[in-house]
PDB file of C-alpha atoms in Angstrom:
ATOM      1  CA  MET A   1       9.775   4.834 -27.885  1.00 57.00           C
ATOM      2  CA  GLY A   2       6.619   3.434 -29.353  1.00 74.00           C
ATOM      3  CA  THR A   3       3.026   4.265 -28.711  1.00 93.00           C
ATOM      4  CA  ARG A   4       2.555   1.360 -26.293  1.00 94.00           C
ATOM      5  CA  HIS A   5       5.594   2.447 -24.260  1.00 94.00           C
ATOM      6  CA  ASP A   6       4.379   6.053 -24.223  1.00 94.00           C
ATOM      7  CA  ALA A   7       0.928   4.927 -23.075  1.00 94.00           C
ATOM      8  CA  ALA A   8       2.466   2.791 -20.301  1.00 94.00           C
ATOM      9  CA  LEU A   9       4.598   5.715 -19.161  1.00 95.00           C
ATOM     10  CA  GLU A  10       1.572   8.021 -19.151  1.00 95.00           C
ATOM     11  CA  LEU A  11      -0.386   5.486 -17.100  1.00 94.00           C
ATOM     12  CA  VAL A  12       2.400   5.142 -14.525  1.00 95.00           C
ATOM     13  CA  LEU A  13       2.779   8.902 -14.181  1.00 96.00           C
ATOM     14  CA  SER A  14      -0.973   9.383 -13.950  1.00 95.00           C
ATOM     15  CA  LEU A  15      -1.335   6.673 -11.296  1.00 95.00           C
ATOM     16  CA  HIS A  16       1.461   8.212  -9.209  1.00 94.00           C
ATOM     17  CA  ARG A  17      -0.116  11.646  -9.497  1.00 96.00           C
ATOM     18  CA  LEU A  18      -3.593  10.349  -8.649  1.00 95.00           C
ATOM     19  CA  LEU A  19      -2.393   8.369  -5.622  1.00 92.00           C
ATOM     20  CA  ARG A  20      -0.394  11.328  -4.272  1.00 91.00           C
ATOM     21  CA  SER A  21      -3.384  13.617  -4.612  1.00 92.00           C
ATOM     22  CA  LEU A  22      -5.739  11.093  -2.979  1.00 91.00           C
ATOM     23  CA  ARG A  23      -3.325  10.701  -0.070  1.00 88.00           C
ATOM     24  CA  ARG A  24      -3.290  14.465   0.399  1.00 89.00           C
ATOM     25  CA  ALA A  25      -7.089  14.682   0.160  1.00 89.00           C
ATOM     26  CA  GLY A  26      -7.930  11.821   2.514  1.00 80.00           C
ATOM     27  CA  PRO A  27      -7.401  11.631   6.264  1.00 83.00           C
ATOM     28  CA  THR A  28      -4.107  10.016   7.237  1.00 83.00           C
ATOM     29  CA  GLY A  29      -4.905   9.439  10.888  1.00 82.00           C
ATOM     30  CA  GLY A  30      -1.541  11.029  11.639  1.00 87.00           C
ATOM     31  CA  LEU A  31       0.298   8.205   9.882  1.00 92.00           C
ATOM     32  CA  GLN A  32       3.321   8.830   7.696  1.00 91.00           C
ATOM     33  CA  PRO A  33       3.544   7.266   4.206  1.00 90.00           C
ATOM     34  CA  THR A  34       6.136   4.691   5.312  1.00 93.00           C
ATOM     35  CA  GLN A  35       3.932   3.686   8.236  1.00 95.00           C
ATOM     36  CA  LEU A  36       0.937   3.236   5.930  1.00 94.00           C
ATOM     37  CA  ILE A  37       2.995   1.079   3.577  1.00 94.00           C
ATOM     38  CA  LEU A  38       4.214  -1.035   6.505  1.00 97.00           C
ATOM     39  CA  LEU A  39       0.653  -1.577   7.727  1.00 97.00           C
ATOM     40  CA  SER A  40      -0.411  -2.469   4.211  1.00 95.00           C
ATOM     41  CA  GLN A  41       2.447  -4.950   3.841  1.00 95.00           C
ATOM     42  CA  LEU A  42       1.571  -6.584   7.152  1.00 97.00           C
ATOM     43  CA  THR A  43      -2.057  -6.863   6.043  1.00 96.00           C
ATOM     44  CA  GLU A  44      -1.091  -8.471   2.747  1.00 93.00           C
ATOM     45  CA  ALA A  45       1.797 -10.713   3.827  1.00 94.00           C
ATOM     46  CA  GLY A  46       1.118 -11.302   7.502  1.00 96.00           C
ATOM     47  CA  PRO A  47       3.614 -11.020  10.360  1.00 97.00           C
ATOM     48  CA  SER A  48       7.136 -10.264   9.144  1.00 97.00           C
ATOM     49  CA  ARG A  49      10.569  -9.448  10.414  1.00 96.00           C
ATOM     50  CA  VAL A  50      11.638  -5.815  10.248  1.00 96.00           C
ATOM     51  CA  GLY A  51      14.305  -6.580   7.631  1.00 95.00           C
ATOM     52  CA  VAL A  52      11.735  -8.203   5.364  1.00 95.00           C
ATOM     53  CA  LEU A  53       9.437  -5.202   5.792  1.00 96.00           C
ATOM     54  CA  ALA A  54      12.299  -2.834   4.936  1.00 96.00           C
ATOM     55  CA  ASP A  55      12.900  -4.762   1.704  1.00 96.00           C
ATOM     56  CA  ARG A  56       9.216  -4.633   0.776  1.00 93.00           C
ATOM     57  CA  VAL A  57       8.649  -0.912   1.431  1.00 92.00           C
ATOM     58  CA  PRO A  58      11.543  -0.340   0.276  1.00 93.00           C
ATOM     59  CA  CYS A  59      13.437   1.628   2.888  1.00 94.00           C
ATOM     60  CA  SER A  60      16.487   1.206   5.077  1.00 96.00           C
ATOM     61  CA  GLN A  61      16.267  -1.152   8.039  1.00 95.00           C
ATOM     62  CA  PRO A  62      16.773   1.754  10.502  1.00 96.00           C
ATOM     63  CA  THR A  63      13.850   3.607   8.879  1.00 96.00           C
ATOM     64  CA  ALA A  64      11.648   0.510   9.126  1.00 96.00           C
ATOM     65  CA  THR A  65      12.730  -0.045  12.735  1.00 97.00           C
ATOM     66  CA  ALA A  66      11.824   3.537  13.669  1.00 97.00           C
ATOM     67  CA  ALA A  67       8.472   3.329  11.865  1.00 97.00           C
ATOM     68  CA  VAL A  68       7.654   0.023  13.570  1.00 97.00           C
ATOM     69  CA  ALA A  69       8.571   1.494  16.966  1.00 97.00           C
ATOM     70  CA  GLU A  70       6.174   4.405  16.393  1.00 97.00           C
ATOM     71  CA  LEU A  71       3.418   2.076  15.200  1.00 98.00           C
ATOM     72  CA  GLU A  72       4.006  -0.190  18.177  1.00 98.00           C
ATOM     73  CA  GLY A  73       3.825   2.783  20.543  1.00 97.00           C
ATOM     74  CA  ALA A  74       0.464   3.694  19.028  1.00 97.00           C
ATOM     75  CA  GLY A  75      -0.808   0.121  19.419  1.00 98.00           C
ATOM     76  CA  LEU A  76      -1.084  -0.409  15.661  1.00 98.00           C
ATOM     77  CA  VAL A  77       1.421  -3.274  15.539  1.00 98.00           C
ATOM     78  CA  CYS A  78       2.871  -5.707  18.062  1.00 98.00           C
ATOM     79  CA  ARG A  79       5.923  -7.901  18.167  1.00 97.00           C
ATOM     80  CA  GLU A  80       5.676 -11.658  18.473  1.00 96.00           C
ATOM     81  CA  PRO A  81       8.225 -14.464  18.558  1.00 95.00           C
ATOM     82  CA  ASP A  82       9.288 -15.767  15.162  1.00 93.00           C
ATOM     83  CA  PRO A  83       8.143 -19.406  15.089  1.00 92.00           C
ATOM     84  CA  THR A  84      11.092 -20.353  12.844  1.00 91.00           C
ATOM     85  CA  ASP A  85      13.776 -18.668  14.976  1.00 91.00           C
ATOM     86  CA  GLY A  86      13.354 -18.294  18.719  1.00 85.00           C
ATOM     87  CA  ARG A  87      15.927 -15.480  18.800  1.00 91.00           C
ATOM     88  CA  ALA A  88      13.995 -13.296  16.364  1.00 92.00           C
ATOM     89  CA  THR A  89      10.708 -11.422  16.464  1.00 95.00           C
ATOM     90  CA  ARG A  90       8.132 -10.612  13.855  1.00 97.00           C
ATOM     91  CA  VAL A  91       5.894  -7.598  13.592  1.00 98.00           C
ATOM     92  CA  ALA A  92       2.141  -8.188  13.310  1.00 98.00           C
ATOM     93  CA  ILE A  93      -0.656  -5.720  12.680  1.00 98.00           C
ATOM     94  CA  THR A  94      -3.190  -5.342  15.492  1.00 98.00           C
ATOM     95  CA  ASP A  95      -6.939  -4.869  15.148  1.00 98.00           C
ATOM     96  CA  LYS A  96      -6.366  -1.185  15.887  1.00 98.00           C
ATOM     97  CA  GLY A  97      -3.793  -1.077  13.074  1.00 97.00           C
ATOM     98  CA  THR A  98      -6.193  -2.728  10.658  1.00 97.00           C
ATOM     99  CA  ASP A  99      -8.885  -0.216  11.606  1.00 97.00           C
ATOM    100  CA  ALA A 100      -6.459   2.680  11.105  1.00 96.00           C
ATOM    101  CA  LEU A 101      -5.391   1.415   7.686  1.00 96.00           C
ATOM    102  CA  LEU A 102      -8.996   0.854   6.606  1.00 96.00           C
ATOM    103  CA  GLY A 103      -9.896   4.344   7.807  1.00 94.00           C
ATOM    104  CA  VAL A 104      -7.225   5.862   5.588  1.00 94.00           C
ATOM    105  CA  ALA A 105      -8.254   3.678   2.639  1.00 94.00           C
ATOM    106  CA  HIS A 106     -11.928   4.601   3.046  1.00 95.00           C
ATOM    107  CA  GLY A 107     -10.995   8.287   3.143  1.00 93.00           C
ATOM    108  CA  GLU A 108      -8.999   7.956  -0.059  1.00 93.00           C
ATOM    109  CA  ALA A 109     -11.865   6.013  -1.673  1.00 94.00           C
ATOM    110  CA  GLU A 110     -14.257   8.844  -0.792  1.00 95.00           C
ATOM    111  CA  ALA A 111     -11.875  11.354  -2.357  1.00 94.00           C
ATOM    112  CA  LEU A 112     -11.727   9.179  -5.477  1.00 95.00           C
ATOM    113  CA  LEU A 113     -15.512   8.957  -5.664  1.00 95.00           C
ATOM    114  CA  GLN A 114     -15.745  12.736  -5.493  1.00 95.00           C
ATOM    115  CA  ARG A 115     -13.312  13.035  -8.378  1.00 94.00           C
ATOM    116  CA  LEU A 116     -15.138  10.390 -10.383  1.00 96.00           C
ATOM    117  CA  GLY A 117     -18.185  12.634 -10.101  1.00 95.00           C
ATOM    118  CA  SER A 118     -16.425  15.078 -12.420  1.00 96.00           C
ATOM    119  CA  LEU A 119     -16.412  12.430 -15.159  1.00 95.00           C
ATOM    120  CA  GLY A 120     -19.371  11.217 -17.101  1.00 93.00           C
ATOM    121  CA  THR A 121     -20.988   8.024 -15.839  1.00 94.00           C
ATOM    122  CA  PRO A 122     -19.536   5.808 -18.597  1.00 95.00           C
ATOM    123  CA  GLU A 123     -16.010   7.139 -17.963  1.00 96.00           C
ATOM    124  CA  ALA A 124     -16.339   6.694 -14.207  1.00 96.00           C
ATOM    125  CA  GLU A 125     -17.562   3.124 -14.711  1.00 96.00           C
ATOM    126  CA  HIS A 126     -14.550   2.403 -16.961  1.00 95.00           C
ATOM    127  CA  VAL A 127     -12.177   3.641 -14.271  1.00 95.00           C
ATOM    128  CA  LEU A 128     -13.860   1.523 -11.599  1.00 95.00           C
ATOM    129  CA  ALA A 129     -13.939  -1.520 -13.894  1.00 96.00           C
ATOM    130  CA  ALA A 130     -10.151  -1.330 -14.209  1.00 95.00           C
ATOM    131  CA  ALA A 131      -9.678  -2.147 -10.498  1.00 95.00           C
ATOM    132  CA  PRO A 132      -9.576  -5.967 -10.862  1.00 96.00           C
ATOM    133  CA  LEU A 133      -7.102  -5.728 -13.744  1.00 94.00           C
ATOM    134  CA  LEU A 134      -4.872  -3.313 -11.837  1.00 93.00           C
ATOM    135  CA  ARG A 135      -4.978  -5.652  -8.827  1.00 92.00           C
ATOM    136  CA  ARG A 136      -3.921  -8.582 -11.039  1.00 93.00           C
ATOM    137  CA  LEU A 137      -1.033  -6.520 -12.395  1.00 91.00           C
ATOM    138  CA  ALA A 138      -0.002  -5.528  -8.883  1.00 86.00           C
ATOM    139  CA  ASP A 139      -0.114  -9.146  -7.725  1.00 85.00           C
ATOM    140  CA  THR A 140       1.875 -10.278 -10.769  1.00 87.00           C
ATOM    141  CA  SER A 141       4.668  -7.796 -10.134  1.00 65.00           C
ATOM    142  CA  ALA A 142       4.723  -8.618  -6.420  1.00 56.00           C
ATOM    143  CA  HIS A 143       5.094 -12.325  -7.191  1.00 52.00           C
ATOM    144  CA  PRO A 144       6.895 -12.660 -10.571  1.00 50.00           C
ATOM    145  CA  ASP A 145       7.212 -16.421 -10.100  1.00 49.00           C
ATOM    146  CA  ARG A 146       3.396 -16.658 -10.224  1.00 43.00           C
ATOM    147  CA  ALA A 147       3.078 -14.750 -13.496  1.00 41.00           C
TER     148      ALA A 147
END
Protein backbone atom coordinates (compact mmCIF):
# COMPACT_ATOMS: atom_id res chain seq x y z
CA MET A 1 0.00 0.00 0.00
CA GLY A 2 1.36 3.34 -1.02
CA THR A 3 1.07 6.71 0.58
CA ARG A 4 -1.80 7.79 -1.68
CA HIS A 5 -3.76 4.63 -0.84
CA ASP A 6 -3.10 5.11 2.87
CA ALA A 7 -4.24 8.74 2.66
CA ALA A 8 -7.43 7.70 0.81
CA LEU A 9 -8.15 5.05 3.44
CA GLU A 10 -7.59 7.56 6.24
CA LEU A 11 -9.95 10.02 4.54
CA VAL A 12 -12.69 7.40 4.16
CA LEU A 13 -12.38 6.29 7.77
CA SER A 14 -12.32 9.88 8.99
CA LEU A 15 -15.39 10.81 6.94
CA HIS A 16 -17.32 7.81 8.27
CA ARG A 17 -16.34 8.67 11.83
CA LEU A 18 -17.22 12.35 11.40
CA LEU A 19 -20.61 11.61 9.82
CA ARG A 20 -21.52 9.10 12.54
CA SER A 21 -20.62 11.57 15.25
CA LEU A 22 -22.55 14.40 13.57
CA ARG A 23 -25.61 12.16 13.26
CA ARG A 24 -25.40 11.40 16.97
CA ALA A 25 -24.93 15.08 17.86
CA GLY A 26 -27.71 16.50 15.70
CA PRO A 27 -31.45 16.09 16.10
CA THR A 28 -32.87 13.19 14.10
CA GLY A 29 -36.52 14.15 14.36
CA GLY A 30 -37.15 10.55 15.40
CA LEU A 31 -36.02 9.27 12.00
CA GLN A 32 -33.92 6.15 11.63
CA PRO A 33 -30.78 6.18 9.43
CA THR A 34 -32.46 4.16 6.66
CA GLN A 35 -35.40 6.57 6.65
CA LEU A 36 -33.05 9.56 6.36
CA ILE A 37 -31.23 7.92 3.45
CA LEU A 38 -34.54 7.19 1.72
CA LEU A 39 -35.65 10.81 2.10
CA SER A 40 -32.30 11.97 0.80
CA GLN A 41 -32.53 9.65 -2.21
CA LEU A 42 -36.02 10.88 -3.01
CA THR A 43 -34.79 14.48 -2.79
CA GLU A 44 -31.89 13.79 -5.13
CA ALA A 45 -33.50 11.42 -7.64
CA GLY A 46 -37.18 12.26 -7.41
CA PRO A 47 -40.07 9.81 -7.08
CA SER A 48 -38.93 6.19 -7.25
CA ARG A 49 -40.21 2.68 -6.88
CA VAL A 50 -39.46 0.92 -3.61
CA GLY A 51 -37.16 -1.59 -5.34
CA VAL A 52 -35.09 1.21 -6.83
CA LEU A 53 -34.86 2.88 -3.42
CA ALA A 54 -33.75 -0.41 -1.84
CA ASP A 55 -30.94 -0.67 -4.41
CA ARG A 56 -29.81 2.90 -3.75
CA VAL A 57 -29.77 2.73 0.06
CA PRO A 58 -28.68 -0.24 -0.15
CA CYS A 59 -31.00 -2.43 1.87
CA SER A 60 -33.39 -5.30 1.29
CA GLN A 61 -36.71 -4.57 -0.40
CA PRO A 62 -38.64 -5.60 2.76
CA THR A 63 -36.56 -3.13 4.80
CA ALA A 64 -37.24 -0.35 2.28
CA THR A 65 -40.94 -1.25 2.20
CA ALA A 66 -41.18 -1.04 6.00
CA ALA A 67 -39.26 2.25 6.11
CA VAL A 68 -41.48 3.73 3.39
CA ALA A 69 -44.61 2.60 5.26
CA GLU A 70 -43.40 4.37 8.42
CA LEU A 71 -42.50 7.51 6.47
CA GLU A 72 -45.85 7.43 4.72
CA GLY A 73 -47.64 7.06 8.06
CA ALA A 74 -45.82 10.15 9.30
CA GLY A 75 -46.77 12.11 6.17
CA LEU A 76 -43.15 12.42 5.02
CA VAL A 77 -43.67 10.52 1.76
CA CYS A 78 -46.66 9.62 -0.40
CA ARG A 79 -47.31 7.07 -3.08
CA GLU A 80 -48.26 8.05 -6.60
CA PRO A 81 -48.98 6.10 -9.77
CA ASP A 82 -45.93 5.26 -11.86
CA PRO A 83 -46.44 7.10 -15.16
CA THR A 84 -44.56 4.35 -17.05
CA ASP A 85 -46.49 1.43 -15.54
CA GLY A 86 -50.08 1.83 -14.41
CA ARG A 87 -49.80 -1.24 -12.17
CA ALA A 88 -46.92 0.18 -10.15
CA THR A 89 -46.51 3.04 -7.70
CA ARG A 90 -43.67 5.36 -6.91
CA VAL A 91 -42.76 6.96 -3.62
CA ALA A 92 -42.39 10.75 -3.53
CA ILE A 93 -41.19 12.99 -0.73
CA THR A 94 -43.75 15.45 0.63
CA ASP A 95 -43.13 19.03 1.74
CA LYS A 96 -43.24 17.75 5.32
CA GLY A 97 -40.59 15.16 4.41
CA THR A 98 -38.38 17.80 2.83
CA ASP A 99 -38.72 19.96 5.94
CA ALA A 100 -37.85 17.00 8.18
CA LEU A 101 -34.77 16.15 6.13
CA LEU A 102 -33.61 19.77 6.08
CA GLY A 103 -34.13 19.99 9.83
CA VAL A 104 -31.82 17.04 10.38
CA ALA A 105 -29.25 18.42 7.93
CA HIS A 106 -29.30 21.85 9.59
CA GLY A 107 -28.79 20.21 12.99
CA GLU A 108 -25.81 18.27 11.70
CA ALA A 109 -24.41 21.43 10.07
CA GLU A 110 -24.65 23.23 13.42
CA ALA A 111 -22.80 20.38 15.10
CA LEU A 112 -20.12 20.61 12.40
CA LEU A 113 -19.78 24.36 12.87
CA GLN A 114 -19.26 23.85 16.59
CA ARG A 115 -16.50 21.35 15.89
CA LEU A 116 -14.91 23.63 13.31
CA GLY A 117 -14.63 26.18 16.11
CA SER A 118 -12.01 23.94 17.70
CA LEU A 119 -9.78 24.40 14.65
CA GLY A 120 -7.93 27.50 13.68
CA THR A 121 -9.65 29.74 11.14
CA PRO A 122 -7.41 28.70 8.22
CA GLU A 123 -7.99 24.99 8.95
CA ALA A 124 -11.74 25.47 9.27
CA GLU A 125 -11.81 27.36 5.97
CA HIS A 126 -9.89 24.51 4.29
CA VAL A 127 -12.44 21.99 5.53
CA LEU A 128 -15.35 24.10 4.30
CA ALA A 129 -13.63 24.74 0.96
CA ALA A 130 -13.48 20.98 0.36
CA ALA A 131 -17.30 20.74 0.16
CA PRO A 132 -17.62 21.38 -3.61
CA LEU A 133 -14.88 18.86 -4.38
CA LEU A 134 -16.44 16.23 -2.12
CA ARG A 135 -19.81 16.85 -3.80
CA ARG A 136 -18.21 16.35 -7.24
CA LEU A 137 -16.66 13.09 -6.04
CA ALA A 138 -19.99 11.95 -4.64
CA ASP A 139 -21.77 12.79 -7.89
CA THR A 140 -19.08 11.01 -9.92
CA SER A 141 -19.41 7.79 -7.94
CA ALA A 142 -23.21 7.96 -8.06
CA HIS A 143 -23.13 8.31 -11.85
CA PRO A 144 -19.96 6.56 -13.14
CA ASP A 145 -21.11 6.99 -16.74
CA ARG A 146 -20.83 10.78 -16.26
CA ALA A 147 -17.26 10.66 -14.97
